[in-house]
PDB file of C-alpha atoms in Angstrom:
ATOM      1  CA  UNK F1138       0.000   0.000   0.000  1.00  0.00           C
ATOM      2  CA  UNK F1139       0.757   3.527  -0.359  1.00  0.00           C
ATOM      3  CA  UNK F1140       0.746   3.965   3.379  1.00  0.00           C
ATOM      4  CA  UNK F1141       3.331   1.188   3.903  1.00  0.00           C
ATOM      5  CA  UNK F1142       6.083   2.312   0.787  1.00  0.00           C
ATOM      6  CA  UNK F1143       5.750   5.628   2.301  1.00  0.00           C
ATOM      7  CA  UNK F1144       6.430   4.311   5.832  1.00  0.00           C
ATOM      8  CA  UNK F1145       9.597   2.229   4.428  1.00  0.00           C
ATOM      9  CA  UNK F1146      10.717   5.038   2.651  1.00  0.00           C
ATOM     10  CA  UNK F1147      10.424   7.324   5.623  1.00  0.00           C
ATOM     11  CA  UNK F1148      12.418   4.468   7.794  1.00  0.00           C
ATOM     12  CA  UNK F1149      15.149   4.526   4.960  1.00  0.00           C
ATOM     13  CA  UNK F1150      15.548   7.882   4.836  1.00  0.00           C
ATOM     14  CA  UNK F1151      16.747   7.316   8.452  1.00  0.00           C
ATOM     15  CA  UNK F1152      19.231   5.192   7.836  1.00  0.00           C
ATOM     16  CA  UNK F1153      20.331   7.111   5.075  1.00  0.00           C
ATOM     17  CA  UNK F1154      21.480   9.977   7.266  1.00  0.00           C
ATOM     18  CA  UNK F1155      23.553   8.277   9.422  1.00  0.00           C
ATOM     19  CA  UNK F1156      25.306   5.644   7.129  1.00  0.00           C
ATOM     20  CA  UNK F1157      26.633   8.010   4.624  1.00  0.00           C
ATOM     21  CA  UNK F1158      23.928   7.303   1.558  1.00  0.00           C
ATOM     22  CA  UNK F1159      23.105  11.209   1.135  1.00  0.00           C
ATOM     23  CA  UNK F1160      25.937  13.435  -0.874  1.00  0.00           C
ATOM     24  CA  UNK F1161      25.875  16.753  -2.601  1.00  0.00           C
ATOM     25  CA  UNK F1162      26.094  17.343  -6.118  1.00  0.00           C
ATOM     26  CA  UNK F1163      27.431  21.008  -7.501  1.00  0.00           C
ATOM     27  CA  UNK F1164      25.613  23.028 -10.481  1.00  0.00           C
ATOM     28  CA  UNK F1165      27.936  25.859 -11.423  1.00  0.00           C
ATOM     29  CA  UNK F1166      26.452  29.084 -11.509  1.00  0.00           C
ATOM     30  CA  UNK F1167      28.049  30.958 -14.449  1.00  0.00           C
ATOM     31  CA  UNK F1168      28.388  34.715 -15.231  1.00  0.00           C
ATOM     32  CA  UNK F1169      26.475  35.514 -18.776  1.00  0.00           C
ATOM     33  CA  UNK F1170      28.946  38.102 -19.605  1.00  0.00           C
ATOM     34  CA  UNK F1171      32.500  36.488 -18.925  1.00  0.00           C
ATOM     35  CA  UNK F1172      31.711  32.755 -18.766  1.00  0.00           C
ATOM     36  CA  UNK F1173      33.493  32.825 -15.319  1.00  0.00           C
ATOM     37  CA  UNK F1174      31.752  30.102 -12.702  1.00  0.00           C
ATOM     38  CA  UNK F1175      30.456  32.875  -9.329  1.00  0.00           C
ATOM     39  CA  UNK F1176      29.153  30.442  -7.811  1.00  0.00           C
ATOM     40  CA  UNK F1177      27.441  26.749  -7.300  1.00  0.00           C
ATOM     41  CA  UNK F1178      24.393  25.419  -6.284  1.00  0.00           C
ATOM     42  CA  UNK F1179      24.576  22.158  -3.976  1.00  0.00           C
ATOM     43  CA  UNK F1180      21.945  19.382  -4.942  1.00  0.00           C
ATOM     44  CA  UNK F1181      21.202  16.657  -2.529  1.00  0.00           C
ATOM     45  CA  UNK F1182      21.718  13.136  -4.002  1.00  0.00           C
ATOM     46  CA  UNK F1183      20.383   9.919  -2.159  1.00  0.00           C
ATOM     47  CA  UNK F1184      21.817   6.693  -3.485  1.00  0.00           C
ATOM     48  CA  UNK F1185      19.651   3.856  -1.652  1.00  0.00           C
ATOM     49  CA  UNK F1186      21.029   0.528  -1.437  1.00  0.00           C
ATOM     50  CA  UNK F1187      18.551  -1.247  -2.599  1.00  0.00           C
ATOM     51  CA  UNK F1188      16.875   1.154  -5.410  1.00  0.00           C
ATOM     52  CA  UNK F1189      19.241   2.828  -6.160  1.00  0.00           C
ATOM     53  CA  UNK F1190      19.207   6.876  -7.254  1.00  0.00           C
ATOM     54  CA  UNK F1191      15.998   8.355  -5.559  1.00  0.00           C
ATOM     55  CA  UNK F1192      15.239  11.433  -6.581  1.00  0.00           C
ATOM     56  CA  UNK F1193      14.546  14.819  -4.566  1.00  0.00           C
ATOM     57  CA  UNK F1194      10.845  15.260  -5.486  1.00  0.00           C
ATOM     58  CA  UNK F1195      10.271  11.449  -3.948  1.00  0.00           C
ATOM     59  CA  UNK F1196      12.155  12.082  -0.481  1.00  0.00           C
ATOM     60  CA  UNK F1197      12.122  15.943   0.368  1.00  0.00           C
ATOM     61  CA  UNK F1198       8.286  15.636   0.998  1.00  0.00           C
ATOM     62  CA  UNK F1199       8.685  12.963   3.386  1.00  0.00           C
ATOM     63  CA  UNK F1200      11.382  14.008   4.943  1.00  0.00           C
ATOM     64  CA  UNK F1201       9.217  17.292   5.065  1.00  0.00           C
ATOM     65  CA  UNK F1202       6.203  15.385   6.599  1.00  0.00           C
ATOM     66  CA  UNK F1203       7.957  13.381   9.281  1.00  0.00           C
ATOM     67  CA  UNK F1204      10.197  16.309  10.143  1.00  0.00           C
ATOM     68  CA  UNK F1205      13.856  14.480   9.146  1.00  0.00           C
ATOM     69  CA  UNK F1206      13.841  17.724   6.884  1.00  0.00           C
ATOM     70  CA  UNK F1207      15.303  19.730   9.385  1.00  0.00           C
ATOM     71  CA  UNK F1208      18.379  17.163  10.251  1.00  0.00           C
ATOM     72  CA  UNK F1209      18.988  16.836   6.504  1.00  0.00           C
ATOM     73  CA  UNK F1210      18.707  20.382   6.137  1.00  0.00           C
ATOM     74  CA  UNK F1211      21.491  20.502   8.567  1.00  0.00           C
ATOM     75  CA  UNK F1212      23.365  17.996   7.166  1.00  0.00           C
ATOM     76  CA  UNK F1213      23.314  19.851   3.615  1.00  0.00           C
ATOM     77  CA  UNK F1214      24.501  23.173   5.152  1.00  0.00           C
ATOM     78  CA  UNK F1215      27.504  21.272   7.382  1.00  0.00           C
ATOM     79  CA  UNK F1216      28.601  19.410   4.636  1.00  0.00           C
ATOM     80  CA  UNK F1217      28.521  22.197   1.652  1.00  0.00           C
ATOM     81  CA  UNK F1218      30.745  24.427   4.010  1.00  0.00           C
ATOM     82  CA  UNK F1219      32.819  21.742   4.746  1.00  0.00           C
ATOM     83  CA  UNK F1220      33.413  21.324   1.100  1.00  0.00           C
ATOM     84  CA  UNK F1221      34.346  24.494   0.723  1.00  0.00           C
ATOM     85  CA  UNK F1222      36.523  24.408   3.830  1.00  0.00           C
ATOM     86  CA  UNK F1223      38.501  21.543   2.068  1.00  0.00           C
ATOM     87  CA  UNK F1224      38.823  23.530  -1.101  1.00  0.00           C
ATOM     88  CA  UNK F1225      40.254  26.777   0.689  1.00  0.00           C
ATOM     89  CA  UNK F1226      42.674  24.085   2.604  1.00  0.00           C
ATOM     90  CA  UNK F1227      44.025  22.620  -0.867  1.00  0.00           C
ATOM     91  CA  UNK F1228      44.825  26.532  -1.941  1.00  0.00           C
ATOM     92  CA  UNK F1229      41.750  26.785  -4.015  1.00  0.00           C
ATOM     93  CA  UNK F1230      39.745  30.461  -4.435  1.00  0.00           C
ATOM     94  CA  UNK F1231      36.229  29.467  -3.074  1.00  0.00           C
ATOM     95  CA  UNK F1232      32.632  30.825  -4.605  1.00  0.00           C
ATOM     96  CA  UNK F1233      29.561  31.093  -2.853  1.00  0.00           C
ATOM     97  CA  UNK F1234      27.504  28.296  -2.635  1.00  0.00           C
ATOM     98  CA  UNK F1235      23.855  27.682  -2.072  1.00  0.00           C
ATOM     99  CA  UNK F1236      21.714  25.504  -0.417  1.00  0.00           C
ATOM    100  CA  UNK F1237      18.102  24.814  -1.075  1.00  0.00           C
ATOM    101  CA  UNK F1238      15.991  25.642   2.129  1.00  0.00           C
ATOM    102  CA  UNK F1239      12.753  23.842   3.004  1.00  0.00           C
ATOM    103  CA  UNK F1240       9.558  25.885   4.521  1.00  0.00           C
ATOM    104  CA  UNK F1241       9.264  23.611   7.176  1.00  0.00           C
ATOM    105  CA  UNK F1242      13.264  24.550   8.655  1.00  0.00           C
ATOM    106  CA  UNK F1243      11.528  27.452   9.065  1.00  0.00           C
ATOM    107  CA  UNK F1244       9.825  26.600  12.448  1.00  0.00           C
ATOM    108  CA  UNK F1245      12.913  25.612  14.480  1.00  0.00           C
ATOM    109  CA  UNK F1246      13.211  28.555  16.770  1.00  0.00           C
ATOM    110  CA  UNK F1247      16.783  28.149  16.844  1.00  0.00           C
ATOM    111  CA  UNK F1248      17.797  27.940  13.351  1.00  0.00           C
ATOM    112  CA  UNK F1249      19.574  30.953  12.662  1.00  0.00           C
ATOM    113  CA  UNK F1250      21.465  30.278  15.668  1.00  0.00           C
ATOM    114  CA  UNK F1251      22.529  27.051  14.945  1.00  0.00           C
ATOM    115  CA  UNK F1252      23.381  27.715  11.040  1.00  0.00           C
ATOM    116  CA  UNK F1253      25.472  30.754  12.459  1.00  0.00           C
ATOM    117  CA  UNK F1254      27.345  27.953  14.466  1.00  0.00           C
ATOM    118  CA  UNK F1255      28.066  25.568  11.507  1.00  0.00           C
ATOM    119  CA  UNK F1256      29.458  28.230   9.788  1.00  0.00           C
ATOM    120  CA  UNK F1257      31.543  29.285  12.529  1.00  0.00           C
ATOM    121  CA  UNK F1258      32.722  26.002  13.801  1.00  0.00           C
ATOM    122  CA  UNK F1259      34.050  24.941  10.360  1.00  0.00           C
ATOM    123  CA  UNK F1260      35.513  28.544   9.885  1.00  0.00           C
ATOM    124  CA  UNK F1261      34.263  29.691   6.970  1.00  0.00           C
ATOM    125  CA  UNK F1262      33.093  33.439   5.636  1.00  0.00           C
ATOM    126  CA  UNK F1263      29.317  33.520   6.058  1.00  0.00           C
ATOM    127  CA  UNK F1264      29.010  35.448   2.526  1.00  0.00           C
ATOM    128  CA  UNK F1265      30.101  32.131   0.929  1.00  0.00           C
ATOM    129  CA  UNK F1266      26.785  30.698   1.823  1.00  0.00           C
ATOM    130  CA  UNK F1267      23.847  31.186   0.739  1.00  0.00           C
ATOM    131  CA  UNK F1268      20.479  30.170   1.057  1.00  0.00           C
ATOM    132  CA  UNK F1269      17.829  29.519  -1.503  1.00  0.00           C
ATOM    133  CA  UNK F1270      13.906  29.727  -0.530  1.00  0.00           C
ATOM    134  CA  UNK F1271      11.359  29.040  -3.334  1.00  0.00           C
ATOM    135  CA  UNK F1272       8.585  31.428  -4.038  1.00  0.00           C
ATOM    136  CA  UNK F1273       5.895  28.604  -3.294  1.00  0.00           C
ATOM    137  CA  UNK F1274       7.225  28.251   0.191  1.00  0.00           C
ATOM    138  CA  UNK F1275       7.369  31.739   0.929  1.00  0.00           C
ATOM    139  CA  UNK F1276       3.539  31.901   0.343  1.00  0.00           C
ATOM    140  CA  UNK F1277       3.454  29.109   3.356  1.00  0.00           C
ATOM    141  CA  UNK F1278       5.193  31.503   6.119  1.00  0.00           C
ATOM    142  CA  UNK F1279       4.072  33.692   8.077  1.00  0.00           C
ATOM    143  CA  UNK F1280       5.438  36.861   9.510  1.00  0.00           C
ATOM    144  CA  UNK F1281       7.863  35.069  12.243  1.00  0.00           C
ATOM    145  CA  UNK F1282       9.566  33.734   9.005  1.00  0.00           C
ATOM    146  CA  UNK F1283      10.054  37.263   7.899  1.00  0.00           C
ATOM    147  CA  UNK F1284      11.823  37.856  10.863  1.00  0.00           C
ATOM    148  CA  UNK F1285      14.008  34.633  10.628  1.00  0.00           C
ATOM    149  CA  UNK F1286      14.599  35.607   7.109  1.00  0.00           C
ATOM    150  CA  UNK F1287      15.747  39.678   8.062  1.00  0.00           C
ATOM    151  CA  UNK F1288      17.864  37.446  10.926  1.00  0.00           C
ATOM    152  CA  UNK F1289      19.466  35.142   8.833  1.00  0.00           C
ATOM    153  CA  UNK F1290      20.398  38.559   6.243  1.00  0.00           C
ATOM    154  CA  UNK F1291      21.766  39.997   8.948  1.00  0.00           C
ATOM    155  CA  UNK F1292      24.224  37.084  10.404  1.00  0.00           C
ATOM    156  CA  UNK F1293      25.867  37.593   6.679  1.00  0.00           C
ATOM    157  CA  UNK F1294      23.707  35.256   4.693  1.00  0.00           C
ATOM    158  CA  UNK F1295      22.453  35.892   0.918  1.00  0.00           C
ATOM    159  CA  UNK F1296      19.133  34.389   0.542  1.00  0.00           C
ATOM    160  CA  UNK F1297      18.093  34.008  -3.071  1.00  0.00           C
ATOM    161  CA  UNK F1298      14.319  33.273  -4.527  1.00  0.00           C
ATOM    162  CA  UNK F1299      14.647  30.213  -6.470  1.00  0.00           C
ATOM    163  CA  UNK F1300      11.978  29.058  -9.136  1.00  0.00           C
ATOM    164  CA  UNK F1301      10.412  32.774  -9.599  1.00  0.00           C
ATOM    165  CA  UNK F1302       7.188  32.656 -11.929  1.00  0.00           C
ATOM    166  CA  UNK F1303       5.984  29.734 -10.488  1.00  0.00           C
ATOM    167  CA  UNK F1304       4.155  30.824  -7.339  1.00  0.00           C
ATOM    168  CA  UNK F1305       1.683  33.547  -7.204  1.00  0.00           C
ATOM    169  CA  UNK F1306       3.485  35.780  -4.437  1.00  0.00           C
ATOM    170  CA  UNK F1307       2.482  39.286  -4.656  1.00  0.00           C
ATOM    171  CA  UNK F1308       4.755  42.227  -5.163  1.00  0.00           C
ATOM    172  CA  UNK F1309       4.375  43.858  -1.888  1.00  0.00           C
ATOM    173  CA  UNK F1310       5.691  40.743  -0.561  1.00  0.00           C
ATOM    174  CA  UNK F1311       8.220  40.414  -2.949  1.00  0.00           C
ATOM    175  CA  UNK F1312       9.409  43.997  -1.442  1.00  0.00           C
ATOM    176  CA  UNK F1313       9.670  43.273   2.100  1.00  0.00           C
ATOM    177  CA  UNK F1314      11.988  40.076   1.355  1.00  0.00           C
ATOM    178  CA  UNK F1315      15.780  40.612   1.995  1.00  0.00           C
ATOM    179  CA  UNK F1316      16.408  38.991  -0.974  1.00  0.00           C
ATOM    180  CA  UNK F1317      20.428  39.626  -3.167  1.00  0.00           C
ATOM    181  CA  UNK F1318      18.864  37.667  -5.826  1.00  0.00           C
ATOM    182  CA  UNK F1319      16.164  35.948  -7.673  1.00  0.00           C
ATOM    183  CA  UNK F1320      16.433  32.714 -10.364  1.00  0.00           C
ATOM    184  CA  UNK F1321      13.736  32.941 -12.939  1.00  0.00           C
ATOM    185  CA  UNK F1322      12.420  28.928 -12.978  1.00  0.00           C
ATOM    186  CA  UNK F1323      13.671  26.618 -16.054  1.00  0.00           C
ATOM    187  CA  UNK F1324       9.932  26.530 -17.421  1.00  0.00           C
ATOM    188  CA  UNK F1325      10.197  29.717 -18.791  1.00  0.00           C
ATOM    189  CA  UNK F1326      13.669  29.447 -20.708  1.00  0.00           C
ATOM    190  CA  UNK F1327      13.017  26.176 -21.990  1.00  0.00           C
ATOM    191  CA  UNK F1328      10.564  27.776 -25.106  1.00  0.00           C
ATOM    192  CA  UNK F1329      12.535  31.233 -25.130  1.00  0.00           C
ATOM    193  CA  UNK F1330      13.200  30.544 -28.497  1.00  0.00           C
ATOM    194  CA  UNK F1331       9.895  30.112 -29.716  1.00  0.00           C
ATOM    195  CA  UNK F1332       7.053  31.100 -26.924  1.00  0.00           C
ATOM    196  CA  UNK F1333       6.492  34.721 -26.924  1.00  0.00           C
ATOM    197  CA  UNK F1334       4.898  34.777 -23.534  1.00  0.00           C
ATOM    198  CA  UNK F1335       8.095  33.138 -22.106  1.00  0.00           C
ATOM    199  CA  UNK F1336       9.873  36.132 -23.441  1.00  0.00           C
ATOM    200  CA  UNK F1337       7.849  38.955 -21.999  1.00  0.00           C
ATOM    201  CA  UNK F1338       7.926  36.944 -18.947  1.00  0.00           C
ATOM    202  CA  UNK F1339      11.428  36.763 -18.373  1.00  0.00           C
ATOM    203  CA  UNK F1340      12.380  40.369 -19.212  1.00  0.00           C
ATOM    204  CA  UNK F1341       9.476  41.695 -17.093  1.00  0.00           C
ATOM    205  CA  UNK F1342      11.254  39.342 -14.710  1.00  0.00           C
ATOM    206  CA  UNK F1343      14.755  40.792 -14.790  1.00  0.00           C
ATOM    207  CA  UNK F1344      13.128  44.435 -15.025  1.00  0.00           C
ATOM    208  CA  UNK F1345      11.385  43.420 -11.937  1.00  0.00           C
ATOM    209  CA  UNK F1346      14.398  42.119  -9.878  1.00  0.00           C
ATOM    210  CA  UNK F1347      16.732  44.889 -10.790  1.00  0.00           C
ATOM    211  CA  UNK F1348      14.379  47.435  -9.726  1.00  0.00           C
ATOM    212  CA  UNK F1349      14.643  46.114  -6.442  1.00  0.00           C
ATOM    213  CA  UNK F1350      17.819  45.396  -6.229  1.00  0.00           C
ATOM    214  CA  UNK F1351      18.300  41.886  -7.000  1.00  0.00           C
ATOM    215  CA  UNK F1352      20.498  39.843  -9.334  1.00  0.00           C
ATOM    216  CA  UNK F1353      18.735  37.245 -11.865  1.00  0.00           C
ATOM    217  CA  UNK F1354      20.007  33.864 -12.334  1.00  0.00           C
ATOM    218  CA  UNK F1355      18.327  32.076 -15.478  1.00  0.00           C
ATOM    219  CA  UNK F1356      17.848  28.471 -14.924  1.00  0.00           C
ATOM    220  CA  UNK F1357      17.982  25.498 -16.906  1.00  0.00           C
ATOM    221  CA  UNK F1358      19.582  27.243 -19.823  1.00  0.00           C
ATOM    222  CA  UNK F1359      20.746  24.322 -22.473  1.00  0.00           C
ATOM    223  CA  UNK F1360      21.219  26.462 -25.584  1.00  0.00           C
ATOM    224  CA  UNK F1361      23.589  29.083 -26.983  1.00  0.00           C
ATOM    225  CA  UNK F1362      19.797  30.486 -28.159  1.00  0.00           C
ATOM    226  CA  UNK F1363      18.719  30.465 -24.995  1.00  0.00           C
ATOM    227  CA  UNK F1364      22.016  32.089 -23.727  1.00  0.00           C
ATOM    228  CA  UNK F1365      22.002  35.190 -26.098  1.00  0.00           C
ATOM    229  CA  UNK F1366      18.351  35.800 -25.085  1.00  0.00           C
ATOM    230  CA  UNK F1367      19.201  36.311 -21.002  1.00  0.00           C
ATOM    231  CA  UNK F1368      22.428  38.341 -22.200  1.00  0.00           C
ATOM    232  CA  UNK F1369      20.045  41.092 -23.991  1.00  0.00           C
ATOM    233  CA  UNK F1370      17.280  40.398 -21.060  1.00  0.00           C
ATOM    234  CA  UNK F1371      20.043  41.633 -18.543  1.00  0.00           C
ATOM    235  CA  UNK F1372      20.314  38.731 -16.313  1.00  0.00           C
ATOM    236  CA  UNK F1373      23.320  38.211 -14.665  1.00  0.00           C
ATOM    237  CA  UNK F1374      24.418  34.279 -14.306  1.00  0.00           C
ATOM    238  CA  UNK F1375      22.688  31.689 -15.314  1.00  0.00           C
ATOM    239  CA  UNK F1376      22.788  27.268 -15.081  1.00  0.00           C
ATOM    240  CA  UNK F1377      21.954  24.822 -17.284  1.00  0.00           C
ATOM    241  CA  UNK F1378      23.837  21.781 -19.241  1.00  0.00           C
ATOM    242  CA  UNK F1379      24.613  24.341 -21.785  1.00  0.00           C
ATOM    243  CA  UNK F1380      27.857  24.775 -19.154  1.00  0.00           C
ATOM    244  CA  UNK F1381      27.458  21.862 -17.467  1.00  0.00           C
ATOM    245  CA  UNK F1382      25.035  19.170 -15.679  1.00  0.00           C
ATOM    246  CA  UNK F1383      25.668  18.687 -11.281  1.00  0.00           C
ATOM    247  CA  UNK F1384      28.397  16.981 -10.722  1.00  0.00           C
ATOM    248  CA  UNK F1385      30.582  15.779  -7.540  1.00  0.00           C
ATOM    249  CA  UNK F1386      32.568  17.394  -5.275  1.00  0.00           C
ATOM    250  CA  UNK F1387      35.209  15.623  -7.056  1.00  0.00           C
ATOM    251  CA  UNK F1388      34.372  17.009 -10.676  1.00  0.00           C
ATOM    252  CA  UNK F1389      33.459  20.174  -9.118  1.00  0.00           C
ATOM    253  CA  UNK F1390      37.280  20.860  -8.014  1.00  0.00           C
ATOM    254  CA  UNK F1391      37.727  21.638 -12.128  1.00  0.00           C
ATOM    255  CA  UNK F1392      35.365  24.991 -11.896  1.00  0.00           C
ATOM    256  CA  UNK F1393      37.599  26.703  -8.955  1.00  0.00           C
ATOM    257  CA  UNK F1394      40.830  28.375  -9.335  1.00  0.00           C
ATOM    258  CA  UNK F1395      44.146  28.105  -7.700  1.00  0.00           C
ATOM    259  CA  UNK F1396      44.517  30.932  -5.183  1.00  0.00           C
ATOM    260  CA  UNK F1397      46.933  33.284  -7.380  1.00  0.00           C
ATOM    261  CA  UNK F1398      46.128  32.163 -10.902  1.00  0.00           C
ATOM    262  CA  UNK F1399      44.380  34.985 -13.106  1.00  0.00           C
ATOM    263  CA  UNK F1400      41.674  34.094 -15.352  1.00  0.00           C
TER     264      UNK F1400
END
């Protein structure tokens, strides 16, 4: 039964976070000017013993539901930093790097505290992390979020809004979020090419974030046509397997540069 797979799932999911089966993937995020990688987005990647690759979209909801979302979400953040701690130690120039954040993280009273302290522990600049929130979630929270959110700005975090376009947040809530950035959802570049709504939608979208003082990230971007179409709509960086799919920590090594080395 449905009840039962979701049960088992939720029991592996367990077991997954303490004997090693979760990792992080990297997505480079790439500056649509200069081609230079900024920064990198860290994907969580279960590999279950038994089946295998299981996606995101399967787990995070159960992990959501039976609350393991905020030790994963823990685990994410304490593992991208150390990454990044392991690339300053082998003389590599770190970018920032984001982590996705659930809605649900948001009701542990003591989260920005205890982010603060992974950060700190592992010795890291706070400005290398940042945290992505997508707009559908931030129609969930209510006004202590806000707070958490102006908190979390102020302890030297960038939050970004991932997947913009495909919640209905309104504008005057748009305004009040501390926000350095906003990615504009793949379902609007896929059809750039060809769907004329998709194009007034994404420069309204940059016009939009620029006027308040955000930076656009395009995602999902796979062509060069898709490419020169964010250049002339004024967005800033963008992702996509046009540069290149998420890879390991391993592969990821080849997008930093040696502390020293010009470009």
């Amino acid at each position: 039964s449905k009840a039962l797979q979701r049960l088992q799932l939720e029991n592996d999911l367990r077991k997954a976070i303490t004997q090693q089966q979760l990792m992080l993937y990297y997505q480079p995020k790439v500056n649509v000017l200069s081609g230079a990688v900024v920064g990198m987005e860290a994907l969580l990647r279960w590999q279950h013993p038994q089946q295998g690759f299981i996606s995101p979209a399967q787990f995070i909801p159960v992990a959501e539901e039976s609350g393991l979302i905020n030790e994963i979400g823990d685990w994410v953040l304490r593992q991208a930093v150390l990454q990044q701690r392991l690339w300053l130690s082998l003389g590599y120039q770190i970018v920032p790097v984001a982590v996705n954040m659930s809605a649900r993280q948001f009701n542990q009273k003591d989260l920005v505290e205890k982010f603060v302290g992974i950060v700190r522990e592992i010795g890291v600049p706070m400005n290398f992390i940042q945290l992505e929130l997508t707009e559908s979630m931030l129609m969930d929270i209510g006004v202590n979020s806000l707070e958490m959110m102006n908190r979390l700005n102020e302890a030297g975090f960038d939050l970004s809004l991932d997947d913009f376009g495909t919640g209905y947040s309104s504008l005057s809530r748009l305004k009040m979020l501390p926000m350095k950035s906003l990615k504009i959802d793949q379902s609007f570049v896929r059809d750039i090419a060809t769907d004329e709504n998709d194009k007034i939608i994404v420069n309204a979208t940059a016009v939009l974030a620029h006027a308040m003082e955000m930076k656009v990230i395009a995602e999902g971007v796979e062509t060069q046509v898709q490419l020169d179409f964010i250049r002339d709509s004024q967005c800033e960086e963008y992702q996509g397997y046009l540069f290149s799919r998420p890879v390991s920590a391993e592969e990821a090594v080849k997008f930093l540069q040696l502390k020293g080395e010009l470009n």
